[in-house]
Amino acid sequence: MLIAFHVQDQRGRPLSGAVIQAKNEPHGDWAGVTNPCGDFLATLGAGHYDLTVTYPGFEARVLPADLADSGIVTIGLKSGITRARAGVVRLAGRVFTDDAGPYLATGASLFWALWGYAHDRARVEQHFSFLAARGIDYVRVFGVIGPRWTDRVVDPAERSWDDDVAGLLDLAASYGLRVELTIWQDTDLTADRLGIVDRLAAIASARPQSIQYFEICNEGWADLSRFPHDWPAEAQRLADALRAKTPHVVAVTSPAGMDAGAIAAWYGRSAANLLTAHLPRDEMGGGVTGAWRYVRQTWDPWLASALAWTNDEGKGPQSSVAGDDDPLRLTMYAGLTWLCGGAGFVLHTGAGVGGGDEASKSKGRAANLWEVANIDRILAGIAEMRRLLPADVPNWSRHNANRNFPGYPFETDRLAPLIERGELLRAFAATSGGGRFIVMPIVAQAPVPFAAKSAMHVDVYEPLTGDVVDACDLAAGEVYTLPAALARMMIGFRLG
């Protein structure tokens, strides 16, 4: 049977981009997004469906539906309270902040959104709605694409380009989202690159609250044939110009590696104030340890650079090189990014790269984010992780579980041997001056003894749900034994 779901507000106006999710036995679960007329068409089997309908700024609605015949199902939503963040984004140490204060920023790749604004605007709105309803703060968008990416070309020589950029920023803001604008994917289309910076500075000045941060180019090191001679030096000069013309946070690009030399090649002569890291996605060692290796890589950027940093394009569902759609690993990937001093975490997906372009089709990637495997569990886990963590945790002190970090809240001589034997991948920690601490053990394949250095209280959380699975008070020297688990989060404070 063919069912037309129609979603509208309390005044009868259609809601474009509303997300409809349904559970049904025996047909299985499904999800859809309404079109600009507020409609979603579905071919369904007869039976009982439990529907959940969400739209940014409106109260979610959960309702049963017993469907037996084709027809129209009209669903009304009531306006809720929208809490979009306000003001210009800036940095306070390693933390993003705005007029509402510090926050752990969560982004999502949507490289094709500017192309989509010009050619497929309704689907861009659907994606904005989907992401905003799930707690995303900003989207990463390419400003100049091509000519190599033939079916996603964005050319600043087009007369509509400035209006499209402005329109996209305004559209994102209307959904409570900001934009990380990565200006160049290629530079072939732009001879006057400083002119592009001037145009973008003028566009941003009229809507400064809509920018999360600027990035000069995507992976400038990866294929220098895409860029002009002496591009590292020019990219740094362009970053300096953008910093001088705007109040915004500015990055140059992701360096070739997380070592001081690679970072200096792109940032050493620049006033850019943000490092946009693309951490390794490869697996080494095999087994469960190999699958979790990329999560461990969040430790490296802060050691290599004093710059604030973001995990800008890491491993994710259907990402290039190697993908992962495991909700627990990706939740910990976000959590450890913030614990290890990252200001922002960008969920990188295949759907966010091309949005159904020919290259994505050839690789079997989903065209839309709501079609990505486990996407709701992933985003819910990341949102729960962010809820539990203090907003200023990137500015805390960081510690590895070995004798080189005397500020670690537990005795490391019991932990280091487990790591050396491969029974514990890592247990990175962060501590505040007020005696608070957070420890995130990952891949504990044996019980882990945490011996307290001082009297303390500890709560142990399951990361995906935020449930407290254990809690205890420890005297100095007393041991809490963590059972084997792939991931846990320990949040505590000193007593006395």
mmCIF file of C-alpha atoms in Angstrom, residues 69-290:
data_model
loop_
_atom_site.group_PDB
_atom_site.id
_atom_site.type_symbol
_atom_site.label_atom_id
_atom_site.label_comp_id
_atom_site.label_asym_id
_atom_site.label_seq_id
_atom_site.Cartn_x
_atom_site.Cartn_y
_atom_site.Cartn_z
ATOM 1 C CA ASP A 69 -5.171 0.903 3.357
ATOM 2 C CA SER A 70 -3.425 3.387 1.110
ATOM 3 C CA GLY A 71 -4.061 6.995 1.983
ATOM 4 C CA ILE A 72 -2.781 10.115 3.706
ATOM 5 C CA VAL A 73 -1.579 10.347 7.318
ATOM 6 C CA THR A 74 -1.389 13.948 8.566
ATOM 7 C CA ILE A 75 0.835 14.607 11.582
ATOM 8 C CA GLY A 76 0.922 17.947 13.376
ATOM 9 C CA LEU A 77 3.856 19.194 15.458
ATOM 10 C CA LYS A 78 3.900 21.897 18.118
ATOM 11 C CA SER A 79 6.571 24.575 18.253
ATOM 12 C CA GLY A 80 9.203 24.042 20.900
ATOM 13 C CA ILE A 81 11.976 26.210 22.242
ATOM 14 C CA THR A 82 14.915 26.605 19.864
ATOM 15 C CA ARG A 83 18.232 27.067 21.609
ATOM 16 C CA ALA A 84 20.533 27.964 18.748
ATOM 17 C CA ARG A 85 23.896 29.257 19.911
ATOM 18 C CA ALA A 86 24.518 32.959 19.412
ATOM 19 C CA GLY A 87 27.427 35.266 18.736
ATOM 20 C CA VAL A 88 30.801 34.980 17.002
ATOM 21 C CA VAL A 89 32.722 31.756 17.557
ATOM 22 C CA ARG A 90 36.159 32.282 19.081
ATOM 23 C CA LEU A 91 38.733 30.297 21.007
ATOM 24 C CA ALA A 92 39.392 30.323 24.752
ATOM 25 C CA GLY A 93 42.583 28.311 24.902
ATOM 26 C CA ARG A 94 41.691 25.015 23.244
ATOM 27 C CA VAL A 95 37.913 25.438 23.625
ATOM 28 C CA PHE A 96 35.354 26.983 21.277
ATOM 29 C CA THR A 97 33.219 29.638 22.910
ATOM 30 C CA ASP A 98 30.536 32.120 21.884
ATOM 31 C CA ASP A 99 28.056 34.404 23.628
ATOM 32 C CA ALA A 100 26.531 31.405 25.423
ATOM 33 C CA GLY A 101 29.923 30.307 26.788
ATOM 34 C CA PRO A 102 32.291 27.382 26.080
ATOM 35 C CA TYR A 103 31.052 24.250 24.332
ATOM 36 C CA LEU A 104 32.295 20.973 22.897
ATOM 37 C CA ALA A 105 31.588 21.557 19.217
ATOM 38 C CA THR A 106 30.160 18.732 17.094
ATOM 39 C CA GLY A 107 30.236 18.948 13.295
ATOM 40 C CA ALA A 108 29.445 16.795 10.282
ATOM 41 C CA SER A 109 30.922 16.633 6.786
ATOM 42 C CA LEU A 110 28.606 18.032 4.119
ATOM 43 C CA PHE A 111 31.147 18.910 1.436
ATOM 44 C CA TRP A 112 28.552 19.182 -1.336
ATOM 45 C CA ALA A 113 26.179 21.585 0.474
ATOM 46 C CA LEU A 114 27.137 24.708 -1.539
ATOM 47 C CA TRP A 115 26.703 22.791 -4.793
ATOM 48 C CA GLY A 116 23.425 21.472 -3.358
ATOM 49 C CA TYR A 117 22.233 24.967 -2.458
ATOM 50 C CA ALA A 118 22.438 25.881 -6.152
ATOM 51 C CA HIS A 119 21.182 22.582 -7.610
ATOM 52 C CA ASP A 120 19.305 20.550 -4.954
ATOM 53 C CA ARG A 121 18.277 22.977 -2.223
ATOM 54 C CA ALA A 122 15.429 20.913 -0.811
ATOM 55 C CA ARG A 123 17.805 18.043 -0.023
ATOM 56 C CA VAL A 124 20.253 20.431 1.657
ATOM 57 C CA GLU A 125 17.374 21.580 3.874
ATOM 58 C CA GLN A 126 16.521 17.978 4.664
ATOM 59 C CA HIS A 127 20.111 17.369 5.756
ATOM 60 C CA PHE A 128 20.205 20.540 7.840
ATOM 61 C CA SER A 129 16.989 19.481 9.544
ATOM 62 C CA PHE A 130 18.278 15.972 10.162
ATOM 63 C CA LEU A 131 21.554 17.175 11.678
ATOM 64 C CA ALA A 132 20.088 19.992 13.765
ATOM 65 C CA ALA A 133 17.552 17.633 15.315
ATOM 66 C CA ARG A 134 20.427 15.405 16.475
ATOM 67 C CA GLY A 135 22.574 17.993 18.173
ATOM 68 C CA ILE A 136 25.048 18.888 15.424
ATOM 69 C CA ASP A 137 26.483 22.417 15.718
ATOM 70 C CA TYR A 138 28.075 22.903 12.299
ATOM 71 C CA VAL A 139 28.662 21.429 8.847
ATOM 72 C CA ARG A 140 31.939 21.311 6.916
ATOM 73 C CA VAL A 141 31.386 22.644 3.385
ATOM 74 C CA PHE A 142 33.679 23.146 0.351
ATOM 75 C CA GLY A 143 33.542 26.629 -1.207
ATOM 76 C CA VAL A 144 35.419 25.943 -4.484
ATOM 77 C CA ILE A 145 35.217 22.510 -6.115
ATOM 78 C CA GLY A 146 36.610 21.346 -9.428
ATOM 79 C CA PRO A 147 37.229 20.928 -12.181
ATOM 80 C CA ARG A 148 38.265 17.338 -11.351
ATOM 81 C CA TRP A 149 35.086 16.658 -9.385
ATOM 82 C CA THR A 150 32.993 16.992 -12.516
ATOM 83 C CA ASP A 151 29.485 16.521 -11.095
ATOM 84 C CA ARG A 152 29.961 18.738 -8.048
ATOM 85 C CA VAL A 153 31.751 21.767 -9.543
ATOM 86 C CA VAL A 154 31.425 25.009 -7.552
ATOM 87 C CA ASP A 155 33.011 27.865 -9.504
ATOM 88 C CA PRO A 156 33.419 31.352 -7.970
ATOM 89 C CA ALA A 157 33.394 32.779 -11.497
ATOM 90 C CA GLU A 158 29.675 31.995 -11.621
ATOM 91 C CA ARG A 159 27.626 35.155 -11.078
ATOM 92 C CA SER A 160 25.535 33.477 -8.371
ATOM 93 C CA TRP A 161 28.473 32.251 -6.250
ATOM 94 C CA ASP A 162 28.520 35.100 -3.711
ATOM 95 C CA ASP A 163 24.747 34.957 -3.327
ATOM 96 C CA ASP A 164 24.885 31.169 -2.974
ATOM 97 C CA VAL A 165 27.498 31.362 -0.211
ATOM 98 C CA ALA A 166 25.474 34.008 1.624
ATOM 99 C CA GLY A 167 22.267 32.041 1.112
ATOM 100 C CA LEU A 168 23.790 28.824 2.392
ATOM 101 C CA LEU A 169 25.105 30.536 5.535
ATOM 102 C CA ASP A 170 21.696 32.079 6.175
ATOM 103 C CA LEU A 171 19.925 28.783 5.531
ATOM 104 C CA ALA A 172 22.203 26.927 7.939
ATOM 105 C CA ALA A 173 21.658 29.613 10.574
ATOM 106 C CA SER A 174 17.889 29.241 10.200
ATOM 107 C CA TYR A 175 18.316 25.640 11.374
ATOM 108 C CA GLY A 176 20.584 26.638 14.263
ATOM 109 C CA LEU A 177 23.702 25.440 12.416
ATOM 110 C CA ARG A 178 26.997 27.124 11.637
ATOM 111 C CA VAL A 179 29.362 26.436 8.731
ATOM 112 C CA GLU A 180 32.997 25.429 8.652
ATOM 113 C CA LEU A 181 33.900 26.775 5.220
ATOM 114 C CA THR A 182 36.849 24.987 3.650
ATOM 115 C CA ILE A 183 37.482 27.407 0.822
ATOM 116 C CA TRP A 184 39.421 25.363 -1.757
ATOM 117 C CA GLN A 185 39.114 21.752 -2.740
ATOM 118 C CA ASP A 186 41.013 22.741 -5.923
ATOM 119 C CA THR A 187 42.373 26.150 -6.911
ATOM 120 C CA ASP A 188 42.205 25.618 -10.693
ATOM 121 C CA LEU A 189 39.068 27.747 -10.928
ATOM 122 C CA THR A 190 40.488 30.765 -9.104
ATOM 123 C CA ALA A 191 43.417 32.797 -10.372
ATOM 124 C CA ASP A 192 42.734 35.670 -7.959
ATOM 125 C CA ARG A 193 42.826 33.804 -4.665
ATOM 126 C CA LEU A 194 43.245 36.865 -2.489
ATOM 127 C CA GLY A 195 40.142 38.234 -4.195
ATOM 128 C CA ILE A 196 38.216 35.162 -3.033
ATOM 129 C CA VAL A 197 39.321 35.832 0.541
ATOM 130 C CA ASP A 198 38.101 39.443 0.211
ATOM 131 C CA ARG A 199 34.717 38.304 -1.114
ATOM 132 C CA LEU A 200 34.237 35.763 1.666
ATOM 133 C CA ALA A 201 35.262 38.254 4.338
ATOM 134 C CA ALA A 202 32.595 40.636 3.036
ATOM 135 C CA ILE A 203 29.949 37.900 2.993
ATOM 136 C CA ALA A 204 30.818 36.740 6.518
ATOM 137 C CA SER A 205 30.847 40.282 7.913
ATOM 138 C CA ALA A 206 27.090 40.534 7.287
ATOM 139 C CA ARG A 207 26.376 37.305 9.206
ATOM 140 C CA PRO A 208 29.351 36.669 11.516
ATOM 141 C CA GLN A 209 27.448 34.339 13.823
ATOM 142 C CA SER A 210 27.023 31.816 10.966
ATOM 143 C CA ILE A 211 30.727 30.843 10.722
ATOM 144 C CA GLN A 212 32.215 28.122 12.906
ATOM 145 C CA TYR A 213 35.667 28.609 11.357
ATOM 146 C CA PHE A 214 37.404 29.020 8.013
ATOM 147 C CA GLU A 215 39.906 26.599 6.495
ATOM 148 C CA ILE A 216 41.969 27.700 3.511
ATOM 149 C CA CYS A 217 42.092 24.348 1.710
ATOM 150 C CA ASN A 218 41.386 20.665 2.047
ATOM 151 C CA GLU A 219 44.461 18.420 2.416
ATOM 152 C CA GLY A 220 46.854 20.809 0.700
ATOM 153 C CA TRP A 221 49.671 18.309 1.113
ATOM 154 C CA ALA A 222 47.957 15.328 -0.498
ATOM 155 C CA ASP A 223 48.123 16.259 -4.192
ATOM 156 C CA LEU A 224 50.051 19.420 -4.977
ATOM 157 C CA SER A 225 48.997 19.156 -8.635
ATOM 158 C CA ARG A 226 45.650 20.591 -7.471
ATOM 159 C CA PHE A 227 47.348 23.718 -6.185
ATOM 160 C CA PRO A 228 49.785 26.357 -7.481
ATOM 161 C CA HIS A 229 53.548 26.512 -7.046
ATOM 162 C CA ASP A 230 54.654 27.356 -3.492
ATOM 163 C CA TRP A 231 51.153 26.645 -2.239
ATOM 164 C CA PRO A 232 52.114 26.082 1.448
ATOM 165 C CA ALA A 233 53.515 29.620 1.686
ATOM 166 C CA GLU A 234 50.623 31.172 -0.227
ATOM 167 C CA ALA A 235 48.022 29.281 1.798
ATOM 168 C CA GLN A 236 49.550 30.703 4.967
ATOM 169 C CA ARG A 237 49.462 34.230 3.561
ATOM 170 C CA LEU A 238 45.803 33.772 2.667
ATOM 171 C CA ALA A 239 45.093 32.571 6.206
ATOM 172 C CA ASP A 240 46.790 35.689 7.556
ATOM 173 C CA ALA A 241 44.682 37.883 5.267
ATOM 174 C CA LEU A 242 41.475 36.202 6.419
ATOM 175 C CA ARG A 243 42.473 36.580 10.073
ATOM 176 C CA ALA A 244 43.125 40.283 9.488
ATOM 177 C CA LYS A 245 39.813 40.867 7.711
ATOM 178 C CA THR A 246 37.473 38.887 9.999
ATOM 179 C CA PRO A 247 37.020 38.051 13.693
ATOM 180 C CA HIS A 248 36.831 34.355 12.886
ATOM 181 C CA VAL A 249 38.923 31.342 13.784
ATOM 182 C CA VAL A 250 41.080 30.352 10.788
ATOM 183 C CA ALA A 251 42.946 27.154 9.851
ATOM 184 C CA VAL A 252 45.310 26.608 6.919
ATOM 185 C CA THR A 253 44.828 22.908 6.168
ATOM 186 C CA SER A 254 45.405 19.445 7.574
ATOM 187 C CA PRO A 255 49.149 18.704 7.566
ATOM 188 C CA ALA A 256 50.625 15.470 6.247
ATOM 189 C CA GLY A 257 51.108 14.096 9.751
ATOM 190 C CA MET A 258 50.820 14.853 13.437
ATOM 191 C CA ASP A 259 54.470 15.755 13.977
ATOM 192 C CA ALA A 260 56.031 19.142 14.564
ATOM 193 C CA GLY A 261 57.779 19.290 11.183
ATOM 194 C CA ALA A 262 54.663 18.481 9.136
ATOM 195 C CA ILE A 263 52.621 21.013 11.082
ATOM 196 C CA ALA A 264 55.291 23.723 10.763
ATOM 197 C CA ALA A 265 55.311 23.294 6.966
ATOM 198 C CA TRP A 266 51.746 24.653 6.869
ATOM 199 C CA TYR A 267 51.488 26.747 10.032
ATOM 200 C CA GLY A 268 55.002 27.908 10.855
ATOM 201 C CA ARG A 269 54.707 31.214 8.975
ATOM 202 C CA SER A 270 51.041 31.909 9.652
ATOM 203 C CA ALA A 271 48.806 33.608 12.204
ATOM 204 C CA ALA A 272 46.218 30.833 11.727
ATOM 205 C CA ASN A 273 44.929 29.785 15.144
ATOM 206 C CA LEU A 274 43.390 26.354 14.539
ATOM 207 C CA LEU A 275 44.897 23.045 13.405
ATOM 208 C CA THR A 276 42.429 20.928 11.394
ATOM 209 C CA ALA A 277 43.762 17.406 11.885
ATOM 210 C CA HIS A 278 42.944 14.490 9.583
ATOM 211 C CA LEU A 279 43.969 11.581 11.779
ATOM 212 C CA PRO A 280 45.085 8.208 10.349
ATOM 213 C CA ARG A 281 42.301 5.788 9.412
ATOM 214 C CA ASP A 282 44.357 2.681 8.676
ATOM 215 C CA GLU A 283 44.208 -0.492 10.767
ATOM 216 C CA MET A 284 47.396 -2.095 12.066
ATOM 217 C CA GLY A 285 47.767 -5.210 14.157
ATOM 218 C CA GLY A 286 44.421 -6.773 13.313
ATOM 219 C CA GLY A 287 41.743 -7.934 15.705
ATOM 220 C CA VAL A 288 39.995 -5.713 18.200
ATOM 221 C CA THR A 289 43.136 -3.677 18.876
ATOM 222 C CA GLY A 290 43.542 -2.889 15.176
#
